[in-house]
mmCIF file with all atom_site columns, C-alpha atoms in Angstrom:
data_model
loop_
_atom_site.group_PDB
_atom_site.id
_atom_site.type_symbol
_atom_site.label_atom_id
_atom_site.label_alt_id
_atom_site.label_comp_id
_atom_site.label_asym_id
_atom_site.label_entity_id
_atom_site.label_seq_id
_atom_site.pdbx_PDB_ins_code
_atom_site.Cartn_x
_atom_site.Cartn_y
_atom_site.Cartn_z
_atom_site.occupancy
_atom_site.B_iso_or_equiv
_atom_site.pdbx_formal_charge
_atom_site.auth_seq_id
_atom_site.auth_comp_id
_atom_site.auth_asym_id
_atom_site.auth_atom_id
_atom_site.pdbx_PDB_model_num
ATOM 1   C CA . MET X 1 1   ? 0.024   -0.081 0.194   1.00 56.00 ? 22  MET X CA 1
ATOM 2   C CA . ASN X 1 2   ? 2.700   2.436  1.049   1.00 63.00 ? 23  ASN X CA 1
ATOM 3   C CA . ARG X 1 3   ? 4.650   1.858  -2.307  1.00 65.00 ? 24  ARG X CA 1
ATOM 4   C CA . PHE X 1 4   ? 1.125   2.604  -4.387  1.00 58.00 ? 25  PHE X CA 1
ATOM 5   C CA . VAL X 1 5   ? 1.088   6.287  -2.792  1.00 53.00 ? 26  VAL X CA 1
ATOM 6   C CA . TYR X 1 6   ? 4.250   6.936  -3.623  1.00 54.00 ? 27  TYR X CA 1
ATOM 7   C CA . VAL X 1 7   ? 3.590   5.880  -7.140  1.00 52.00 ? 28  VAL X CA 1
ATOM 8   C CA . VAL X 1 8   ? 0.673   7.980  -7.359  1.00 53.00 ? 29  VAL X CA 1
ATOM 9   C CA . LEU X 1 9   ? 2.807   11.217 -5.687  1.00 57.00 ? 30  LEU X CA 1
ATOM 10  C CA . PHE X 1 10  ? 5.036   10.839 -8.361  1.00 56.00 ? 31  PHE X CA 1
ATOM 11  C CA . ILE X 1 11  ? 2.841   10.524 -11.123 1.00 61.00 ? 32  ILE X CA 1
ATOM 12  C CA . LEU X 1 12  ? 0.939   13.797 -9.930  1.00 55.00 ? 33  LEU X CA 1
ATOM 13  C CA . THR X 1 13  ? 3.915   15.265 -9.055  1.00 56.00 ? 34  THR X CA 1
ATOM 14  C CA . SER X 1 14  ? 4.993   14.730 -12.711 1.00 55.00 ? 35  SER X CA 1
ATOM 15  C CA . ILE X 1 15  ? 1.920   15.831 -14.564 1.00 56.00 ? 36  ILE X CA 1
ATOM 16  C CA . VAL X 1 16  ? 1.630   19.338 -12.359 1.00 52.00 ? 37  VAL X CA 1
ATOM 17  C CA . LEU X 1 17  ? 5.132   19.700 -12.999 1.00 48.00 ? 38  LEU X CA 1
ATOM 18  C CA . SER X 1 18  ? 5.132   19.094 -17.095 1.00 54.00 ? 39  SER X CA 1
ATOM 19  C CA . CYS X 1 19  ? 2.407   21.500 -17.486 1.00 53.00 ? 40  CYS X CA 1
ATOM 20  C CA . GLN X 1 20  ? 3.190   24.609 -19.038 1.00 53.00 ? 41  GLN X CA 1
ATOM 21  C CA . HIS X 1 21  ? 1.267   28.317 -19.897 1.00 45.00 ? 42  HIS X CA 1
ATOM 22  C CA . ILE X 1 22  ? 1.617   28.538 -23.192 1.00 52.00 ? 43  ILE X CA 1
ATOM 23  C CA . GLU X 1 23  ? 0.430   32.431 -24.086 1.00 60.00 ? 44  GLU X CA 1
ATOM 24  C CA . VAL X 1 24  ? -1.018  32.877 -27.513 1.00 62.00 ? 45  VAL X CA 1
ATOM 25  C CA . THR X 1 25  ? -2.251  36.448 -28.655 1.00 84.00 ? 46  THR X CA 1
ATOM 26  C CA . GLU X 1 26  ? -4.263  35.983 -31.622 1.00 89.00 ? 47  GLU X CA 1
ATOM 27  C CA . ARG X 1 27  ? -6.064  39.505 -33.649 1.00 91.00 ? 48  ARG X CA 1
ATOM 28  C CA . VAL X 1 28  ? -8.100  39.040 -36.729 1.00 94.00 ? 49  VAL X CA 1
ATOM 29  C CA . ALA X 1 29  ? -9.328  42.133 -39.060 1.00 95.00 ? 50  ALA X CA 1
ATOM 30  C CA . ASP X 1 30  ? -12.604 41.277 -41.227 1.00 95.00 ? 51  ASP X CA 1
ATOM 31  C CA . ILE X 1 31  ? -12.526 42.004 -44.861 1.00 95.00 ? 52  ILE X CA 1
ATOM 32  C CA . PRO X 1 32  ? -15.197 43.895 -45.950 1.00 95.00 ? 53  PRO X CA 1
ATOM 33  C CA . ARG X 1 33  ? -18.069 42.499 -47.802 1.00 95.00 ? 54  ARG X CA 1
ATOM 34  C CA . HIS X 1 34  ? -15.740 39.534 -47.893 1.00 95.00 ? 55  HIS X CA 1
ATOM 35  C CA . ALA X 1 35  ? -13.839 40.665 -50.816 1.00 96.00 ? 56  ALA X CA 1
ATOM 36  C CA . TRP X 1 36  ? -10.485 41.198 -49.973 1.00 96.00 ? 57  TRP X CA 1
ATOM 37  C CA . SER X 1 37  ? -8.834  44.013 -52.095 1.00 96.00 ? 58  SER X CA 1
ATOM 38  C CA . LYS X 1 38  ? -5.385  44.350 -52.466 1.00 94.00 ? 59  LYS X CA 1
ATOM 39  C CA . LYS X 1 39  ? -5.593  48.120 -52.138 1.00 94.00 ? 60  LYS X CA 1
ATOM 40  C CA . MET X 1 40  ? -7.152  47.385 -48.567 1.00 95.00 ? 61  MET X CA 1
ATOM 41  C CA . PRO X 1 41  ? -4.883  45.107 -46.039 1.00 96.00 ? 62  PRO X CA 1
ATOM 42  C CA . ALA X 1 42  ? -6.019  43.394 -43.116 1.00 96.00 ? 63  ALA X CA 1
ATOM 43  C CA . VAL X 1 43  ? -4.607  45.282 -40.320 1.00 96.00 ? 64  VAL X CA 1
ATOM 44  C CA . VAL X 1 44  ? -3.976  44.305 -36.726 1.00 95.00 ? 65  VAL X CA 1
ATOM 45  C CA . GLU X 1 45  ? -2.465  45.718 -33.985 1.00 95.00 ? 66  GLU X CA 1
ATOM 46  C CA . ILE X 1 46  ? -0.889  43.952 -30.596 1.00 93.00 ? 67  ILE X CA 1
ATOM 47  C CA . ASP X 1 47  ? 0.598   44.691 -27.696 1.00 92.00 ? 68  ASP X CA 1
ATOM 48  C CA . ILE X 1 48  ? 3.481   42.866 -26.543 1.00 90.00 ? 69  ILE X CA 1
ATOM 49  C CA . PRO X 1 49  ? 4.286   42.607 -22.967 1.00 86.00 ? 70  PRO X CA 1
ATOM 50  C CA . GLY X 1 50  ? 7.666   42.699 -23.058 1.00 85.00 ? 71  GLY X CA 1
ATOM 51  C CA . SER X 1 51  ? 11.187  41.914 -25.007 1.00 89.00 ? 72  SER X CA 1
ATOM 52  C CA . SER X 1 52  ? 11.205  38.676 -26.457 1.00 90.00 ? 73  SER X CA 1
ATOM 53  C CA . THR X 1 53  ? 11.315  36.348 -30.007 1.00 92.00 ? 74  THR X CA 1
ATOM 54  C CA . TYR X 1 54  ? 8.249   35.641 -30.859 1.00 92.00 ? 75  TYR X CA 1
ATOM 55  C CA . GLU X 1 55  ? 7.129   33.250 -33.269 1.00 93.00 ? 76  GLU X CA 1
ATOM 56  C CA . LEU X 1 56  ? 4.096   34.065 -36.122 1.00 93.00 ? 77  LEU X CA 1
ATOM 57  C CA . TYR X 1 57  ? 1.155   32.533 -37.167 1.00 94.00 ? 78  TYR X CA 1
ATOM 58  C CA . LEU X 1 58  ? -0.860  33.722 -40.342 1.00 96.00 ? 79  LEU X CA 1
ATOM 59  C CA . LEU X 1 59  ? -4.569  33.304 -39.366 1.00 96.00 ? 80  LEU X CA 1
ATOM 60  C CA . VAL X 1 60  ? -7.428  33.224 -42.212 1.00 96.00 ? 81  VAL X CA 1
ATOM 61  C CA . ARG X 1 61  ? -10.938 32.394 -42.315 1.00 96.00 ? 82  ARG X CA 1
ATOM 62  C CA . HIS X 1 62  ? -12.374 31.608 -46.030 1.00 96.00 ? 83  HIS X CA 1
ATOM 63  C CA . THR X 1 63  ? -15.642 30.041 -47.230 1.00 95.00 ? 84  THR X CA 1
ATOM 64  C CA . GLN X 1 64  ? -16.220 26.715 -48.654 1.00 94.00 ? 85  GLN X CA 1
ATOM 65  C CA . GLN X 1 65  ? -16.333 28.810 -52.018 1.00 95.00 ? 86  GLN X CA 1
ATOM 66  C CA . TYR X 1 66  ? -12.359 29.899 -51.893 1.00 95.00 ? 87  TYR X CA 1
ATOM 67  C CA . ARG X 1 67  ? -11.396 29.087 -55.333 1.00 94.00 ? 88  ARG X CA 1
ATOM 68  C CA . TYR X 1 68  ? -7.460  28.845 -54.567 1.00 95.00 ? 89  TYR X CA 1
ATOM 69  C CA . ASN X 1 69  ? -5.466  25.855 -52.338 1.00 94.00 ? 90  ASN X CA 1
ATOM 70  C CA . ASN X 1 70  ? -2.904  28.666 -50.685 1.00 96.00 ? 91  ASN X CA 1
ATOM 71  C CA . LEU X 1 71  ? -2.642  31.865 -49.947 1.00 96.00 ? 92  LEU X CA 1
ATOM 72  C CA . VAL X 1 72  ? -0.012  34.160 -50.938 1.00 97.00 ? 93  VAL X CA 1
ATOM 73  C CA . ALA X 1 73  ? 0.365   37.198 -49.301 1.00 96.00 ? 94  ALA X CA 1
ATOM 74  C CA . ARG X 1 74  ? 3.023   40.115 -47.641 1.00 96.00 ? 95  ARG X CA 1
ATOM 75  C CA . ILE X 1 75  ? 3.026   40.785 -43.959 1.00 96.00 ? 96  ILE X CA 1
ATOM 76  C CA . ALA X 1 76  ? 4.604   44.096 -42.858 1.00 95.00 ? 97  ALA X CA 1
ATOM 77  C CA . ILE X 1 77  ? 5.224   44.883 -39.221 1.00 94.00 ? 98  ILE X CA 1
ATOM 78  C CA . ARG X 1 78  ? 5.415   48.122 -38.349 1.00 94.00 ? 99  ARG X CA 1
ATOM 79  C CA . ASP X 1 79  ? 6.141   49.961 -34.708 1.00 90.00 ? 100 ASP X CA 1
ATOM 80  C CA . THR X 1 80  ? 4.682   52.966 -33.192 1.00 86.00 ? 101 THR X CA 1
ATOM 81  C CA . ALA X 1 81  ? 6.494   55.252 -35.050 1.00 86.00 ? 102 ALA X CA 1
ATOM 82  C CA . ASN X 1 82  ? 5.176   53.615 -38.305 1.00 88.00 ? 103 ASN X CA 1
ATOM 83  C CA . ARG X 1 83  ? 8.886   52.174 -38.996 1.00 89.00 ? 104 ARG X CA 1
ATOM 84  C CA . THR X 1 84  ? 8.941   49.333 -40.973 1.00 91.00 ? 105 THR X CA 1
ATOM 85  C CA . LEU X 1 85  ? 10.471  46.414 -38.944 1.00 89.00 ? 106 LEU X CA 1
ATOM 86  C CA . ALA X 1 86  ? 10.097  43.624 -41.165 1.00 90.00 ? 107 ALA X CA 1
ATOM 87  C CA . SER X 1 87  ? 8.474   42.878 -44.190 1.00 92.00 ? 108 SER X CA 1
ATOM 88  C CA . PHE X 1 88  ? 8.020   39.178 -45.979 1.00 93.00 ? 109 PHE X CA 1
ATOM 89  C CA . LYS X 1 89  ? 6.513   36.937 -48.451 1.00 95.00 ? 110 LYS X CA 1
ATOM 90  C CA . VAL X 1 90  ? 4.058   34.071 -47.349 1.00 94.00 ? 111 VAL X CA 1
ATOM 91  C CA . ASN X 1 91  ? 2.871   31.288 -49.910 1.00 95.00 ? 112 ASN X CA 1
ATOM 92  C CA . ALA X 1 92  ? 0.575   29.436 -47.226 1.00 94.00 ? 113 ALA X CA 1
ATOM 93  C CA . SER X 1 93  ? -0.828  25.942 -48.223 1.00 94.00 ? 114 SER X CA 1
ATOM 94  C CA . LEU X 1 94  ? -4.877  25.813 -46.912 1.00 95.00 ? 115 LEU X CA 1
ATOM 95  C CA . VAL X 1 95  ? -5.285  22.265 -47.873 1.00 93.00 ? 116 VAL X CA 1
ATOM 96  C CA . THR X 1 96  ? -4.182  18.911 -46.340 1.00 92.00 ? 117 THR X CA 1
ATOM 97  C CA . PRO X 1 97  ? -1.618  16.217 -48.863 1.00 92.00 ? 118 PRO X CA 1
ATOM 98  C CA . SER X 1 98  ? -4.741  14.589 -49.723 1.00 91.00 ? 119 SER X CA 1
ATOM 99  C CA . GLY X 1 99  ? -6.778  17.546 -51.150 1.00 88.00 ? 120 GLY X CA 1
ATOM 100 C CA . LYS X 1 100 ? -9.341  18.458 -48.479 1.00 91.00 ? 121 LYS X CA 1
ATOM 101 C CA . TRP X 1 101 ? -9.434  21.867 -46.666 1.00 91.00 ? 122 TRP X CA 1
ATOM 102 C CA . ALA X 1 102 ? -6.913  22.113 -43.692 1.00 91.00 ? 123 ALA X CA 1
ATOM 103 C CA . GLY X 1 103 ? -7.448  23.743 -40.588 1.00 89.00 ? 124 GLY X CA 1
ATOM 104 C CA . ASN X 1 104 ? -10.674 23.541 -38.299 1.00 93.00 ? 125 ASN X CA 1
ATOM 105 C CA . ASN X 1 105 ? -14.485 23.800 -40.400 1.00 90.00 ? 126 ASN X CA 1
ATOM 106 C CA . ILE X 1 106 ? -17.780 24.521 -38.994 1.00 91.00 ? 127 ILE X CA 1
ATOM 107 C CA . ASP X 1 107 ? -20.427 24.099 -41.871 1.00 89.00 ? 128 ASP X CA 1
ATOM 108 C CA . ASP X 1 108 ? -18.377 25.760 -44.984 1.00 91.00 ? 129 ASP X CA 1
ATOM 109 C CA . LEU X 1 109 ? -16.491 27.980 -42.925 1.00 94.00 ? 130 LEU X CA 1
ATOM 110 C CA . TYR X 1 110 ? -12.673 26.785 -42.615 1.00 95.00 ? 131 TYR X CA 1
ATOM 111 C CA . ASP X 1 111 ? -10.471 28.251 -39.844 1.00 95.00 ? 132 ASP X CA 1
ATOM 112 C CA . HIS X 1 112 ? -6.277  28.138 -40.474 1.00 95.00 ? 133 HIS X CA 1
ATOM 113 C CA . ARG X 1 113 ? -3.814  28.740 -38.185 1.00 94.00 ? 134 ARG X CA 1
ATOM 114 C CA . ILE X 1 114 ? -0.566  28.539 -39.810 1.00 93.00 ? 135 ILE X CA 1
ATOM 115 C CA . ARG X 1 115 ? 3.030   28.619 -38.283 1.00 93.00 ? 136 ARG X CA 1
ATOM 116 C CA . LEU X 1 116 ? 5.314   30.923 -40.402 1.00 90.00 ? 137 LEU X CA 1
ATOM 117 C CA . HIS X 1 117 ? 8.613   29.533 -39.439 1.00 84.00 ? 138 HIS X CA 1
ATOM 118 C CA . THR X 1 118 ? 9.400   33.476 -38.725 1.00 84.00 ? 139 THR X CA 1
ATOM 119 C CA . ASN X 1 119 ? 10.752  34.751 -35.753 1.00 88.00 ? 140 ASN X CA 1
ATOM 120 C CA . VAL X 1 120 ? 11.486  38.278 -34.749 1.00 90.00 ? 141 VAL X CA 1
ATOM 121 C CA . ALA X 1 121 ? 12.924  39.916 -31.881 1.00 89.00 ? 142 ALA X CA 1
ATOM 122 C CA . LEU X 1 122 ? 9.960   42.209 -30.799 1.00 89.00 ? 143 LEU X CA 1
ATOM 123 C CA . THR X 1 123 ? 10.354  44.810 -27.524 1.00 89.00 ? 144 THR X CA 1
ATOM 124 C CA . LYS X 1 124 ? 7.829   46.073 -25.658 1.00 91.00 ? 145 LYS X CA 1
ATOM 125 C CA . ASN X 1 125 ? 5.233   48.352 -28.035 1.00 91.00 ? 146 ASN X CA 1
ATOM 126 C CA . ARG X 1 126 ? 2.487   48.045 -29.652 1.00 93.00 ? 147 ARG X CA 1
ATOM 127 C CA . TYR X 1 127 ? 2.915   46.474 -33.237 1.00 94.00 ? 148 TYR X CA 1
ATOM 128 C CA . ARG X 1 128 ? 0.821   47.111 -36.352 1.00 95.00 ? 149 ARG X CA 1
ATOM 129 C CA . PHE X 1 129 ? 0.742   43.764 -38.724 1.00 96.00 ? 150 PHE X CA 1
ATOM 130 C CA . ALA X 1 130 ? -0.604  44.294 -42.206 1.00 96.00 ? 151 ALA X CA 1
ATOM 131 C CA . ILE X 1 131 ? -1.494  41.707 -44.101 1.00 97.00 ? 152 ILE X CA 1
ATOM 132 C CA . SER X 1 132 ? -1.806  42.063 -48.124 1.00 97.00 ? 153 SER X CA 1
ATOM 133 C CA . HIS X 1 133 ? -2.965  39.569 -50.403 1.00 97.00 ? 154 HIS X CA 1
ATOM 134 C CA . LEU X 1 134 ? -0.381  38.820 -53.398 1.00 96.00 ? 155 LEU X CA 1
ATOM 135 C CA . MET X 1 135 ? -2.820  36.294 -55.577 1.00 96.00 ? 156 MET X CA 1
ATOM 136 C CA . LYS X 1 136 ? -3.885  37.392 -59.096 1.00 95.00 ? 157 LYS X CA 1
ATOM 137 C CA . ASP X 1 137 ? -7.707  37.784 -58.188 1.00 94.00 ? 158 ASP X CA 1
ATOM 138 C CA . ASP X 1 138 ? -8.635  41.681 -56.845 1.00 91.00 ? 159 ASP X CA 1
ATOM 139 C CA . PRO X 1 139 ? -10.815 41.313 -55.108 1.00 94.00 ? 160 PRO X CA 1
ATOM 140 C CA . LEU X 1 140 ? -9.974  37.607 -53.294 1.00 96.00 ? 161 LEU X CA 1
ATOM 141 C CA . ASP X 1 141 ? -13.056 36.771 -53.045 1.00 96.00 ? 162 ASP X CA 1
ATOM 142 C CA . PHE X 1 142 ? -14.749 34.580 -50.391 1.00 97.00 ? 163 PHE X CA 1
ATOM 143 C CA . VAL X 1 143 ? -12.049 35.438 -47.566 1.00 97.00 ? 164 VAL X CA 1
ATOM 144 C CA . LEU X 1 144 ? -13.899 36.725 -44.400 1.00 96.00 ? 165 LEU X CA 1
ATOM 145 C CA . ASN X 1 145 ? -10.955 37.265 -41.730 1.00 96.00 ? 166 ASN X CA 1
ATOM 146 C CA . ALA X 1 146 ? -7.235  37.438 -42.168 1.00 96.00 ? 167 ALA X CA 1
ATOM 147 C CA . GLY X 1 147 ? -4.669  38.429 -38.819 1.00 96.00 ? 168 GLY X CA 1
ATOM 148 C CA . ILE X 1 148 ? -1.429  37.464 -36.865 1.00 96.00 ? 169 ILE X CA 1
ATOM 149 C CA . GLY X 1 149 ? -0.860  34.969 -33.905 1.00 94.00 ? 170 GLY X CA 1
ATOM 150 C CA . ILE X 1 150 ? 2.068   35.353 -31.992 1.00 92.00 ? 171 ILE X CA 1
ATOM 151 C CA . GLN X 1 151 ? 3.727   33.301 -29.462 1.00 91.00 ? 172 GLN X CA 1
ATOM 152 C CA . LYS X 1 152 ? 7.238   33.442 -27.019 1.00 87.00 ? 173 LYS X CA 1
ATOM 153 C CA . THR X 1 153 ? 9.529   30.872 -28.571 1.00 84.00 ? 174 THR X CA 1
ATOM 154 C CA . GLU X 1 154 ? 10.330  28.090 -26.561 1.00 70.00 ? 175 GLU X CA 1
ATOM 155 C CA . ASN X 1 155 ? 14.317  29.094 -25.519 1.00 59.00 ? 176 ASN X CA 1
ATOM 156 C CA . GLN X 1 156 ? 12.731  32.421 -24.224 1.00 46.00 ? 177 GLN X CA 1
ATOM 157 C CA . ARG X 1 157 ? 10.563  30.640 -21.567 1.00 42.00 ? 178 ARG X CA 1
#
């Protein structure tokens, strides 16, 4: 009986110590009339609580009628003084290898949270993320929202 108590205590302690709080901040911008114009980037602002390296995620919501299996976009990061800190192009796949829509869906809406494999060093400040699509259609129909998610990188915890 005594051995059983120690085993249970060890398992419970291991579970409690292995749990980590992962903080992810996400913001999305609505696309007017679900027709994303090249002249109107999706803009979100995120307050960064402290200096660290953050990993970026592209957030996209579209309907089943979206014509493409990817989204090509440019993401620009600006600080409060409107200085561009970074700007890069993304070609995000929205389908699985089998050709089905990736992401989570409810009815005919699909939500994607795409890891960009891009780390950026940010200090405590408010940042503006502007996402412009680079697809051939203008406007790009059936896109409801676009945004950014950030998460502190593993080695910064």
